[in-house]
Amino acid sequence: GELKQPVEIYLEVADVEAYHEQLRKKGVRITDTLTRQWWGDETFKVMDPGGYEVWFYQTVGEPRPPEGAKIV
């Protein structure tokens, strides 16, 4: 069979919490719930009907690398 390449799309939205709620109410399958990431973004992820992973994010703070992490 054909090897499918995983494709992830990362999109910025103005209000990630409101958008998360809007999609949840519409019954969109959210595969990764609202999460505050160490690099300063609040994110969530959905699976689109074509099998693509789509991340939505909003930058909400300064990056706070976990102890011992090296920023390159």
PDB file of C-alpha atoms in Angstrom:
ATOM      1  CA  GLY A   1       0.000   0.000   0.000  1.00  0.00           C
ATOM      2  CA  GLU A   2       0.850   3.638  -0.231  1.00  0.00           C
ATOM      3  CA  LEU A   3       2.721   5.124   2.718  1.00  0.00           C
ATOM      4  CA  LYS A   4       0.760   8.066   4.065  1.00  0.00           C
ATOM      5  CA  GLN A   5       2.788  11.043   5.192  1.00  0.00           C
ATOM      6  CA  PRO A   6       1.457  12.529   8.383  1.00  0.00           C
ATOM      7  CA  VAL A   7       0.636  16.174   7.769  1.00  0.00           C
ATOM      8  CA  GLU A   8       0.212  18.604  10.629  1.00  0.00           C
ATOM      9  CA  ILE A   9      -1.112  22.111  10.109  1.00  0.00           C
ATOM     10  CA  TYR A  10      -0.485  24.800  12.738  1.00  0.00           C
ATOM     11  CA  LEU A  11      -2.879  27.765  12.591  1.00  0.00           C
ATOM     12  CA  GLU A  12      -2.993  30.883  14.725  1.00  0.00           C
ATOM     13  CA  VAL A  13      -6.392  32.029  15.996  1.00  0.00           C
ATOM     14  CA  ALA A  14      -7.292  35.223  17.857  1.00  0.00           C
ATOM     15  CA  ASP A  15      -9.072  33.527  20.772  1.00  0.00           C
ATOM     16  CA  VAL A  16      -8.107  29.876  21.097  1.00  0.00           C
ATOM     17  CA  GLU A  17     -10.444  29.173  24.033  1.00  0.00           C
ATOM     18  CA  ALA A  18     -13.513  30.567  22.264  1.00  0.00           C
ATOM     19  CA  TYR A  19     -12.622  28.677  19.079  1.00  0.00           C
ATOM     20  CA  HIS A  20     -12.124  25.431  21.003  1.00  0.00           C
ATOM     21  CA  GLU A  21     -15.584  25.859  22.559  1.00  0.00           C
ATOM     22  CA  GLN A  22     -17.167  26.681  19.185  1.00  0.00           C
ATOM     23  CA  LEU A  23     -15.748  23.557  17.533  1.00  0.00           C
ATOM     24  CA  ARG A  24     -16.594  21.371  20.530  1.00  0.00           C
ATOM     25  CA  LYS A  25     -20.237  22.520  20.359  1.00  0.00           C
ATOM     26  CA  LYS A  26     -20.327  21.673  16.642  1.00  0.00           C
ATOM     27  CA  GLY A  27     -19.209  18.147  17.468  1.00  0.00           C
ATOM     28  CA  VAL A  28     -15.764  18.419  15.874  1.00  0.00           C
ATOM     29  CA  ARG A  29     -13.469  15.617  17.073  1.00  0.00           C
ATOM     30  CA  ILE A  30     -10.846  17.281  19.273  1.00  0.00           C
ATOM     31  CA  THR A  31      -7.913  14.916  19.568  1.00  0.00           C
ATOM     32  CA  ASP A  32      -5.795  17.062  21.865  1.00  0.00           C
ATOM     33  CA  THR A  33      -7.609  19.270  24.340  1.00  0.00           C
ATOM     34  CA  LEU A  34      -6.704  22.858  25.250  1.00  0.00           C
ATOM     35  CA  THR A  35      -3.130  22.823  26.572  1.00  0.00           C
ATOM     36  CA  ARG A  36      -0.755  25.533  27.707  1.00  0.00           C
ATOM     37  CA  GLN A  37       2.565  24.655  26.058  1.00  0.00           C
ATOM     38  CA  TRP A  38       5.933  25.501  27.597  1.00  0.00           C
ATOM     39  CA  TRP A  39       6.874  27.644  24.589  1.00  0.00           C
ATOM     40  CA  GLY A  40       4.081  30.091  25.421  1.00  0.00           C
ATOM     41  CA  ASP A  41       1.259  28.941  23.136  1.00  0.00           C
ATOM     42  CA  GLU A  42      -2.115  27.615  24.161  1.00  0.00           C
ATOM     43  CA  THR A  43      -3.023  24.884  21.686  1.00  0.00           C
ATOM     44  CA  PHE A  44      -5.560  22.267  20.776  1.00  0.00           C
ATOM     45  CA  LYS A  45      -5.693  19.773  17.948  1.00  0.00           C
ATOM     46  CA  VAL A  46      -8.427  18.352  15.739  1.00  0.00           C
ATOM     47  CA  MET A  47      -8.480  15.587  13.164  1.00  0.00           C
ATOM     48  CA  ASP A  48      -9.965  16.763   9.887  1.00  0.00           C
ATOM     49  CA  PRO A  49     -12.056  14.393   7.730  1.00  0.00           C
ATOM     50  CA  GLY A  50      -9.085  13.817   5.405  1.00  0.00           C
ATOM     51  CA  GLY A  51      -6.988  12.499   8.284  1.00  0.00           C
ATOM     52  CA  TYR A  52      -4.881  15.626   8.695  1.00  0.00           C
ATOM     53  CA  GLU A  53      -4.000  16.866  12.156  1.00  0.00           C
ATOM     54  CA  VAL A  54      -4.803  20.543  12.548  1.00  0.00           C
ATOM     55  CA  TRP A  55      -3.430  22.492  15.501  1.00  0.00           C
ATOM     56  CA  PHE A  56      -4.923  25.820  16.528  1.00  0.00           C
ATOM     57  CA  TYR A  57      -2.915  28.082  18.760  1.00  0.00           C
ATOM     58  CA  GLN A  58      -2.734  31.459  20.394  1.00  0.00           C
ATOM     59  CA  THR A  59       0.444  32.871  21.929  1.00  0.00           C
ATOM     60  CA  VAL A  60      -0.448  33.631  25.529  1.00  0.00           C
ATOM     61  CA  GLY A  61       2.875  34.063  27.287  1.00  0.00           C
ATOM     62  CA  GLU A  62       6.639  33.948  27.235  1.00  0.00           C
ATOM     63  CA  PRO A  63       8.378  30.626  26.593  1.00  0.00           C
ATOM     64  CA  ARG A  64       9.263  28.827  29.843  1.00  0.00           C
ATOM     65  CA  PRO A  65      11.523  25.951  28.832  1.00  0.00           C
ATOM     66  CA  PRO A  66      11.343  22.934  31.082  1.00  0.00           C
ATOM     67  CA  GLU A  67      14.394  22.449  33.334  1.00  0.00           C
ATOM     68  CA  GLY A  68      17.361  21.262  31.331  1.00  0.00           C
ATOM     69  CA  ALA A  69      15.825  21.975  27.910  1.00  0.00           C
ATOM     70  CA  LYS A  70      18.057  23.678  25.381  1.00  0.00           C
ATOM     71  CA  ILE A  71      16.486  26.215  23.036  1.00  0.00           C
ATOM     72  CA  VAL A  72      18.165  26.017  19.634  1.00  0.00           C
TER      73      VAL A  72
END
